[in-house]
PDB file of C-alpha atoms in Angstrom:
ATOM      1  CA  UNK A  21     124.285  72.486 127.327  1.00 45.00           C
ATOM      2  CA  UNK A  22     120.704  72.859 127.086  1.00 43.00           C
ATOM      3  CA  UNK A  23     119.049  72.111 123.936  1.00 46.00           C
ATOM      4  CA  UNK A  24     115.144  72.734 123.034  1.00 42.00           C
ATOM      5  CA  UNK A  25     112.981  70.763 120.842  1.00 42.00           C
ATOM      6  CA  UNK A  26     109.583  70.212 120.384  1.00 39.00           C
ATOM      7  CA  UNK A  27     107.462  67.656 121.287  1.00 33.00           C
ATOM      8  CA  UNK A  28     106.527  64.724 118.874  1.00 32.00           C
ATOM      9  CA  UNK A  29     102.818  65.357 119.159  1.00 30.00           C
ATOM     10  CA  UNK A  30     103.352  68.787 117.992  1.00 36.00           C
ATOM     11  CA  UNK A  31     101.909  70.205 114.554  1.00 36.00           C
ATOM     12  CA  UNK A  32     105.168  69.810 112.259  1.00 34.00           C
ATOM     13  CA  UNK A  33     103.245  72.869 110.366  1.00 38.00           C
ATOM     14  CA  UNK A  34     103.774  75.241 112.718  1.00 43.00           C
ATOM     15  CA  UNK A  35     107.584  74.451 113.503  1.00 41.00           C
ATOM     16  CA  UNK A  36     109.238  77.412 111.925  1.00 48.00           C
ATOM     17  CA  UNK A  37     106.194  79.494 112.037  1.00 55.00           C
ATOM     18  CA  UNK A  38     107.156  83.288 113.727  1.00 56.00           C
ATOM     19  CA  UNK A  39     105.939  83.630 117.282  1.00 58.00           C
ATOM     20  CA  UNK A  40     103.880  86.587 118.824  1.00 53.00           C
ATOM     21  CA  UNK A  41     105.974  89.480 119.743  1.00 48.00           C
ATOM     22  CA  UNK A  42     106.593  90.605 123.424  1.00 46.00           C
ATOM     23  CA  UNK A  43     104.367  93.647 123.944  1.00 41.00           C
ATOM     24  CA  UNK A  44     107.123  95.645 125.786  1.00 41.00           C
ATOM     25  CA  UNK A  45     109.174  95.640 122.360  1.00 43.00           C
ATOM     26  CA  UNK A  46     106.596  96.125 119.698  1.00 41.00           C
ATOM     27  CA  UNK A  47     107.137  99.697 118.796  1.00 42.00           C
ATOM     28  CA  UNK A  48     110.755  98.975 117.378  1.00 51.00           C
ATOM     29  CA  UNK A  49     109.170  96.454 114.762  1.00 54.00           C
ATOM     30  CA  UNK A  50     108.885  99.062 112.540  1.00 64.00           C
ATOM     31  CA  UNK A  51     112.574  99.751 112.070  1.00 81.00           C
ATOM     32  CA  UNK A  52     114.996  97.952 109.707  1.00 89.00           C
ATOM     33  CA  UNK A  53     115.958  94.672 110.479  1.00 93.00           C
ATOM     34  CA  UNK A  54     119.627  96.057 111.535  1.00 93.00           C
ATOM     35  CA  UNK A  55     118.389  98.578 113.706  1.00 92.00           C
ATOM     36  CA  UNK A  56     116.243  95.857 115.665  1.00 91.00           C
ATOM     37  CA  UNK A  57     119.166  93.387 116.232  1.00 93.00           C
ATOM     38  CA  UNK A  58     121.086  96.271 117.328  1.00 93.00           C
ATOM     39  CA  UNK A  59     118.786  97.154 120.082  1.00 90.00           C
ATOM     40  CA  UNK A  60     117.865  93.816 121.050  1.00 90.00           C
ATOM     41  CA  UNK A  61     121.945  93.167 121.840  1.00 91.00           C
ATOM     42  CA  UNK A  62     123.038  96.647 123.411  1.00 82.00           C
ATOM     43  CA  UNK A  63     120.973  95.736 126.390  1.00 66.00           C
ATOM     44  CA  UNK A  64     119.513  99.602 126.406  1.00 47.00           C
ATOM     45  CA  UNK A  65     119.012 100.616 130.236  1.00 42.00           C
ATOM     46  CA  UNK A  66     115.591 102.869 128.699  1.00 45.00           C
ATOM     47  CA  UNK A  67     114.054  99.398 127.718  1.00 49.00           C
ATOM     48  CA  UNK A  68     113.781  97.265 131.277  1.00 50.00           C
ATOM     49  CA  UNK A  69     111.191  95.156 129.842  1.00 55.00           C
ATOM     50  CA  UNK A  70     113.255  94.472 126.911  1.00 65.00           C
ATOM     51  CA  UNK A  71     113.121  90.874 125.924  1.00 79.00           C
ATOM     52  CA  UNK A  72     116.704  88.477 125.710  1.00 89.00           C
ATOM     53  CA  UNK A  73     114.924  86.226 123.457  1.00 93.00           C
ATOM     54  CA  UNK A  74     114.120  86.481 120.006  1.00 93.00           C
ATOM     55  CA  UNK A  75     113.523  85.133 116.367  1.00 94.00           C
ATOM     56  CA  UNK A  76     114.844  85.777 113.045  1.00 95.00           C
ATOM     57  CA  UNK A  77     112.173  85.780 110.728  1.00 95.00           C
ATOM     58  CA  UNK A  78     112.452  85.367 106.621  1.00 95.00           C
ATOM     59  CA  UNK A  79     109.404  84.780 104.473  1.00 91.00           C
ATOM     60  CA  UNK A  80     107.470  83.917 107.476  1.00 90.00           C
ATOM     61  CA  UNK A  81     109.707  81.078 108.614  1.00 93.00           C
ATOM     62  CA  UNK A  82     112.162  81.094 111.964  1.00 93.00           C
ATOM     63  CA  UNK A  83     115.497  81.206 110.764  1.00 94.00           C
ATOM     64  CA  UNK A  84     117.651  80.947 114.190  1.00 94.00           C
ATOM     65  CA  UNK A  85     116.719  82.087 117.747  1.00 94.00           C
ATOM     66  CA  UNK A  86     118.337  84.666 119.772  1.00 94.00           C
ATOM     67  CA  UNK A  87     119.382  84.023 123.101  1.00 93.00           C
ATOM     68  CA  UNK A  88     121.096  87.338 124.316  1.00 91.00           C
ATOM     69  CA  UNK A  89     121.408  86.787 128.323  1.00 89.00           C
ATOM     70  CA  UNK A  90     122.882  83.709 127.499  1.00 90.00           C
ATOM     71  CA  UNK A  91     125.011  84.956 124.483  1.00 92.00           C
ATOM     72  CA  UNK A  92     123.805  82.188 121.638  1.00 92.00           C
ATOM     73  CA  UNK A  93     122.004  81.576 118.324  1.00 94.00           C
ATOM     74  CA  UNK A  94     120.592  78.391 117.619  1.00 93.00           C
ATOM     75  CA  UNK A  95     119.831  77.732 114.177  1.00 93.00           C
ATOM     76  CA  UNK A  96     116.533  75.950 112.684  1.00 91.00           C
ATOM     77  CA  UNK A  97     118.506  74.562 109.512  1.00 91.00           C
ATOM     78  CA  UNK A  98     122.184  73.245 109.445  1.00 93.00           C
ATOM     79  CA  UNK A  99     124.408  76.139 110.773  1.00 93.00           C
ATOM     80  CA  UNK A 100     126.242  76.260 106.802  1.00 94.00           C
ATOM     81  CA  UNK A 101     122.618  76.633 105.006  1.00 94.00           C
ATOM     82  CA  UNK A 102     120.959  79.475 107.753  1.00 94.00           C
ATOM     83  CA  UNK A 103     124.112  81.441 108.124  1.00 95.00           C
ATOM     84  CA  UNK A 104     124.832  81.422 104.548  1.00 95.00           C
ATOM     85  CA  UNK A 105     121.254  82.704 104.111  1.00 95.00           C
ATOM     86  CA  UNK A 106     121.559  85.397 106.884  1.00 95.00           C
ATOM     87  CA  UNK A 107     124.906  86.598 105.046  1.00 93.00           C
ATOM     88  CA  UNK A 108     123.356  87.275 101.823  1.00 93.00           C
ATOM     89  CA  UNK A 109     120.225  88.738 102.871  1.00 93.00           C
ATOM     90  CA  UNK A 110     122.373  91.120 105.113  1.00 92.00           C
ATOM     91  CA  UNK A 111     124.256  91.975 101.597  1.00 89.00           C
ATOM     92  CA  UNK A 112     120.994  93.734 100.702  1.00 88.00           C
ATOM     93  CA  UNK A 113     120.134  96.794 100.862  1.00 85.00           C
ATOM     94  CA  UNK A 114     116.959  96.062 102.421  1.00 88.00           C
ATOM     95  CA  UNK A 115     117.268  92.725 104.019  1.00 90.00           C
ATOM     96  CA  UNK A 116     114.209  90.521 104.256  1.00 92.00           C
ATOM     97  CA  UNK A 117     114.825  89.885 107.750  1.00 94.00           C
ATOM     98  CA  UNK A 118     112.714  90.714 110.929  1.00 93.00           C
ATOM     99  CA  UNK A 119     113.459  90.401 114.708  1.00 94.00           C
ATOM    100  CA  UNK A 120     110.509  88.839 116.761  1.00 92.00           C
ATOM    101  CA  UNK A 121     111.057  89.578 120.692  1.00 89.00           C
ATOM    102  CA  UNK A 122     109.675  86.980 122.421  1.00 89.00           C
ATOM    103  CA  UNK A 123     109.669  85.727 126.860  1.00 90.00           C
ATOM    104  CA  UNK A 124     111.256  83.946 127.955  1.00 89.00           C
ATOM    105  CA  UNK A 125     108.027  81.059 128.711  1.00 89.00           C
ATOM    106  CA  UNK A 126     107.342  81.626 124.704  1.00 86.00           C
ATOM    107  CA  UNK A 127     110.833  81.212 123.857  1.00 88.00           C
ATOM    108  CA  UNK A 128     111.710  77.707 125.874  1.00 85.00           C
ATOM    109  CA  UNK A 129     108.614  76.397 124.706  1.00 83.00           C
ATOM    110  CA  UNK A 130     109.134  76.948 120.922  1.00 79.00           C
ATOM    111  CA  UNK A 131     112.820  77.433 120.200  1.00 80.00           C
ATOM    112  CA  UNK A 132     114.526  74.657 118.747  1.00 79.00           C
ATOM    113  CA  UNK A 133     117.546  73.789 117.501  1.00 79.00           C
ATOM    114  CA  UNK A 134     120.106  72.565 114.696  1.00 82.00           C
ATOM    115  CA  UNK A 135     122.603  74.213 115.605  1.00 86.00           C
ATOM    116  CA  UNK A 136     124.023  75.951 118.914  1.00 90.00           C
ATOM    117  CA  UNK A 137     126.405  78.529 117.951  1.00 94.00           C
ATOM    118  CA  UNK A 138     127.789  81.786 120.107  1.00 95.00           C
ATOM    119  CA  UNK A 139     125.660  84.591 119.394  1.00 95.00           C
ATOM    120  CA  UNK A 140     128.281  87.725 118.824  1.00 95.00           C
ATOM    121  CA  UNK A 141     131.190  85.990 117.785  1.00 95.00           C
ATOM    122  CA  UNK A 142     128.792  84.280 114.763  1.00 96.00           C
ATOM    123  CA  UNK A 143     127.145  88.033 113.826  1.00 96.00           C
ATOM    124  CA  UNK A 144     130.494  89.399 113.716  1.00 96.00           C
ATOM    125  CA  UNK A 145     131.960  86.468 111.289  1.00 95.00           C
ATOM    126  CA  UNK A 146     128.400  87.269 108.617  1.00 95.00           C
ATOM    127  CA  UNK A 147     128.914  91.351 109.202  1.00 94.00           C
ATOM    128  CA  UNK A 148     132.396  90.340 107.856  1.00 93.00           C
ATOM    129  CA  UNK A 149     131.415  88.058 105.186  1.00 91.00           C
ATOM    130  CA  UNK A 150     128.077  90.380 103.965  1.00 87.00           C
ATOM    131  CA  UNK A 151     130.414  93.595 103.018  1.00 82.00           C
ATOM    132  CA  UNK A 152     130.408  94.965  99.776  1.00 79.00           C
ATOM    133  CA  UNK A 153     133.219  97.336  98.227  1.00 73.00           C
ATOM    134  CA  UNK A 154     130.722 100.270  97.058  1.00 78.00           C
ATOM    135  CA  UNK A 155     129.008 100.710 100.614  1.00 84.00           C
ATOM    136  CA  UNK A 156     128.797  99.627 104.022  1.00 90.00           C
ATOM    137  CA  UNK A 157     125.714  97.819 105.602  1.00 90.00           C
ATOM    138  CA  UNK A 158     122.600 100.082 105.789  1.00 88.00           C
ATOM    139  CA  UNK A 159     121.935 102.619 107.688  1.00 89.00           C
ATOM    140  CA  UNK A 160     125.570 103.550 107.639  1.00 91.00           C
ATOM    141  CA  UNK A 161     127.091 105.978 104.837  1.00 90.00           C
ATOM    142  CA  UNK A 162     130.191 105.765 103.493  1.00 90.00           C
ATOM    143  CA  UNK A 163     131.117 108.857 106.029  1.00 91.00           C
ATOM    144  CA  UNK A 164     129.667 107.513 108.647  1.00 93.00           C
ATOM    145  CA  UNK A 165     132.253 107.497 111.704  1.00 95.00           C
ATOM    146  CA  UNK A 166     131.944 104.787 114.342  1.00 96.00           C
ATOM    147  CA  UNK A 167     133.227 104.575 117.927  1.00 95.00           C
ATOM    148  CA  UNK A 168     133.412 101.461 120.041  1.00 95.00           C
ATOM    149  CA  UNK A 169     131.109 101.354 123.294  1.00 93.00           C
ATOM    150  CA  UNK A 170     133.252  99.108 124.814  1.00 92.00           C
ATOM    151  CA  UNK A 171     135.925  96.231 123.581  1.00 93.00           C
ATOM    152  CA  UNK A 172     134.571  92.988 121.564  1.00 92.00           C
ATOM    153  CA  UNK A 173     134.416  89.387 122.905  1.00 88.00           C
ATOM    154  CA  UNK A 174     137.981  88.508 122.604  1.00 86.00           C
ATOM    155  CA  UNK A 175     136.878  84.924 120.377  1.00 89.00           C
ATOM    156  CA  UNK A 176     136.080  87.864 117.910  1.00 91.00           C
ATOM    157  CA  UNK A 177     139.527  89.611 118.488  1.00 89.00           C
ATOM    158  CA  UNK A 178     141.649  86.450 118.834  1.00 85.00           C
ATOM    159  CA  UNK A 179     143.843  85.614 115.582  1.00 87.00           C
ATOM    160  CA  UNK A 180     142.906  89.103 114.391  1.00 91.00           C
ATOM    161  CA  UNK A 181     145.511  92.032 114.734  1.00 92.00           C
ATOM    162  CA  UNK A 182     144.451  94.603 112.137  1.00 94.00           C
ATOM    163  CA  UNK A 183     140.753  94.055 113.968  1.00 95.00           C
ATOM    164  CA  UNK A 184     142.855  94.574 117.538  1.00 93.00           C
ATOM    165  CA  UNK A 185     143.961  98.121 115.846  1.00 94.00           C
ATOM    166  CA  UNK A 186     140.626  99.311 114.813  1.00 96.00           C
ATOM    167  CA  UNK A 187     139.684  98.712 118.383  1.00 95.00           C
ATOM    168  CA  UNK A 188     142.209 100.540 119.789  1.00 94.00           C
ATOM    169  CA  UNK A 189     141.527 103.514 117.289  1.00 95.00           C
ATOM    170  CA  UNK A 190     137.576 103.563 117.741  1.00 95.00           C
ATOM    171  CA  UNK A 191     137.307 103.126 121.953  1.00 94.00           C
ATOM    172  CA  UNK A 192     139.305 106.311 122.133  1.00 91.00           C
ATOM    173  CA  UNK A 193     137.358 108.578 119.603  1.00 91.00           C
ATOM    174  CA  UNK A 194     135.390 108.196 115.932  1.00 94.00           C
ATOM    175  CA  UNK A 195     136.417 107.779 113.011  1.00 95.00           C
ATOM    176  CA  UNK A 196     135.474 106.821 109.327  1.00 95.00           C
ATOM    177  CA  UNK A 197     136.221 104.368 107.030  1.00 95.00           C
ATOM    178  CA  UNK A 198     139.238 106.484 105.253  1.00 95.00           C
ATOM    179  CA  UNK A 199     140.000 107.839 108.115  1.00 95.00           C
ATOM    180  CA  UNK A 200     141.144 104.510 109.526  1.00 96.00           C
ATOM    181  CA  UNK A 201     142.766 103.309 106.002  1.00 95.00           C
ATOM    182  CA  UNK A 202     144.807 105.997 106.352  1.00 94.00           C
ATOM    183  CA  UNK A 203     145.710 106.214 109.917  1.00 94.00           C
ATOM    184  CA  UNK A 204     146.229 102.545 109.967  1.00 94.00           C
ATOM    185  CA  UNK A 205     147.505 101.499 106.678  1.00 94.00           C
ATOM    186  CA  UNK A 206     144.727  98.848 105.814  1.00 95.00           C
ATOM    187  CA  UNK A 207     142.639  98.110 102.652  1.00 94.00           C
ATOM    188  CA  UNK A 208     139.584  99.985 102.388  1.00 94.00           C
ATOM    189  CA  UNK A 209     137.521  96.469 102.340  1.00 93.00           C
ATOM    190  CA  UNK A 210     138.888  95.174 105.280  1.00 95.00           C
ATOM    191  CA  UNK A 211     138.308  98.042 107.154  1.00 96.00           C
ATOM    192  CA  UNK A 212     134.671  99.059 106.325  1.00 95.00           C
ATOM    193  CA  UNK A 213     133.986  94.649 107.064  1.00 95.00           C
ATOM    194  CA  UNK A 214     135.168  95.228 110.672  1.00 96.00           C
ATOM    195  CA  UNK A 215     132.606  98.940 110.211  1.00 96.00           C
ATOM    196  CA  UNK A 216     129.589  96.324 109.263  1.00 95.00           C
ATOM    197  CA  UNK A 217     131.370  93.763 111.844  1.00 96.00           C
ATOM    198  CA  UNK A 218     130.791  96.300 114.723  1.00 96.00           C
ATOM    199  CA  UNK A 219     127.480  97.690 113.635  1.00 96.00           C
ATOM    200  CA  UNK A 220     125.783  94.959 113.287  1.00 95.00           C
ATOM    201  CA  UNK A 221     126.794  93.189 116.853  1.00 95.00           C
ATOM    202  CA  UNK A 222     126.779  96.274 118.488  1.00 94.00           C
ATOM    203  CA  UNK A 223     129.861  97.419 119.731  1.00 95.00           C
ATOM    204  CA  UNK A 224     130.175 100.362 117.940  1.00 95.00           C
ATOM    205  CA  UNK A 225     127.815 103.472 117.737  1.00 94.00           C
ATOM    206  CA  UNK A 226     127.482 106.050 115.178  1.00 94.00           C
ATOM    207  CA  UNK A 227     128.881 109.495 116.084  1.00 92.00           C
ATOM    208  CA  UNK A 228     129.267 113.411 114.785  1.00 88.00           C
ATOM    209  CA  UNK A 229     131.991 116.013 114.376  1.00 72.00           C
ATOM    210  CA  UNK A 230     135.242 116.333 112.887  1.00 69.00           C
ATOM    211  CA  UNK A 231     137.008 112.794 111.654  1.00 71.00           C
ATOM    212  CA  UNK A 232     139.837 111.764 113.549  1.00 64.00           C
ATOM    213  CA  UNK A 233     143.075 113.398 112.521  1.00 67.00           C
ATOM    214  CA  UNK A 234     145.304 111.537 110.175  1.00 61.00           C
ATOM    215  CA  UNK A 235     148.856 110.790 112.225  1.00 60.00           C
ATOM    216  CA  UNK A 236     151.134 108.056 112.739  1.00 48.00           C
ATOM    217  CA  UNK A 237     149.014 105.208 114.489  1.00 49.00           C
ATOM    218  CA  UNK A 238     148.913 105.303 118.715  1.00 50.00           C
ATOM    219  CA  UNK A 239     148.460 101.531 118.526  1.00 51.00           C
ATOM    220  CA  UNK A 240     151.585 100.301 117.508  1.00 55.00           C
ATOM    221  CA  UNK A 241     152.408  99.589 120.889  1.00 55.00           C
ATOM    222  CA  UNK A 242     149.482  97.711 121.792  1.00 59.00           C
ATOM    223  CA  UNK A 243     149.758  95.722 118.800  1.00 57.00           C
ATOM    224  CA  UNK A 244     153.245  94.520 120.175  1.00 58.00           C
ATOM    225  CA  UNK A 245     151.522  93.916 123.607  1.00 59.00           C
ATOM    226  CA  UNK A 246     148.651  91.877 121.838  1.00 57.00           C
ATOM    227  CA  UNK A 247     150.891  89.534 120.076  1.00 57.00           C
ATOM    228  CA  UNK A 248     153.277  88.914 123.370  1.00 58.00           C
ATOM    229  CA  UNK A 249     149.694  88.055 125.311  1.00 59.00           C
ATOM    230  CA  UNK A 250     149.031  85.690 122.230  1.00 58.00           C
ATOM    231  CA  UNK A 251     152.494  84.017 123.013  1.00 59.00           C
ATOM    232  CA  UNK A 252     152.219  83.511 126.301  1.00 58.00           C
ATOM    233  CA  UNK A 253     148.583  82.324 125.702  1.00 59.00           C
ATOM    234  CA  UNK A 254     149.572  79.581 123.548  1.00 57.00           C
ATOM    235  CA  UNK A 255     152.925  78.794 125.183  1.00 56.00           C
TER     236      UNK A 255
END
């Protein structure tokens, strides 16, 4: 595992100072904090130059780096302190966040770390953890209607059935949060923390037209075929 710190002779001052952005990627610093993450992970084939590495900035200090090629965050505090922070600013309307792009040269010279931690599977856990009942996480509206680009990680999946169900509802077509409350039978808050959940890491995509019909749920029967792949897993 590789781990990067900075040298001893270093300026202490300037440890969790924001670095320079990569001129490829400056034109998306003007969108919400969300929005940026979201770009920087969905590896869009319209941005080649588009940087893997990046900072989480908060009041001018580096919260965590962002290693997307190689699919990890590395904290600057104890893991407990910065993700607790991350999940409460997300909780805002407006987080206080920003996303600095950096190369890779920038980034192995002045990332370093608490805390090594795998970089979808921890956004999914604080899009869980920052959902409140009277919205979901901004941009998205209430009838906003999300579909799945492709199938999470399956550390996010594992242990998780009524999450295996939304999946198998949203790769197939869109739908919103009442929408899958009703098709699926789950709470409204559970259901619009997987919406923030997939946002936020993005796996999911917002989409138009008509919601998906209300019916008895197709995914009964891959439920049954998740949970006998869970036995055999941990026979």
């Amino acid at each position: 595992m590789v781990r990067f710190r900075r040298s001893s002779f270093e300026d202490p001052s300037e440890l969790f100072a924001p670095p320079p952005m990569a001129p490829a990627t400056l034109p998306s610093a003007a969108l919400p904090f969300v929005q940026q993450l979201r770009i920087h992970l969905a590896g869009d084939t319209a941005m080649p130059r588009r940087s893997a590495y990046a900072a989480v900035i908060h009041d001018d200090a580096t919260v965590c780096w962002l290693d997307a090629k190689n699919d990890r965050m590395m904290t600057t505090a104890p893991a407990p302190i910065a993700l607790t922070l991350l999940q409460k600013l997300l909780a805002e309307e407006h987080p206080a966040l920003s996303l600095a792009p950096v190369p890779q040269e920038l980034f192995v010279q002045r990332a370093i770390v608490s805390s090594n931690l795998p970089l979808r599977p921890t956004l999914w856990n604080i899009g869980l953890a920052a959902t409140r009942l009277d919205r979901l996480m901004p941009p998205l509206q209430m009838d906003a209607k999300l579909r799945l680009r492709r199938w999470p990680d399956f550390r996010i999946l594992a242990h998780r059935p009524d999450h295996f169900r939304l999946c198998a509802l949203l790769i197939k077509q869109g739908a919103s949060v009442q929408a899958c409350c009703e098709i699926l039978d789950m709470p409204q808050r559970a259901v619009q923390a997987f919406f923030n959940a997939a946002f936020l890491t993005a796996y999911a995509f917002p989409v138009m037209g008509e919601d998906a019909p209300v019916r008895p749920s197709p995914t009964d029967g891959l439920v049954n075929l998740w949970r006998q792949l869970r036995i055999r897993w941990s026979a």
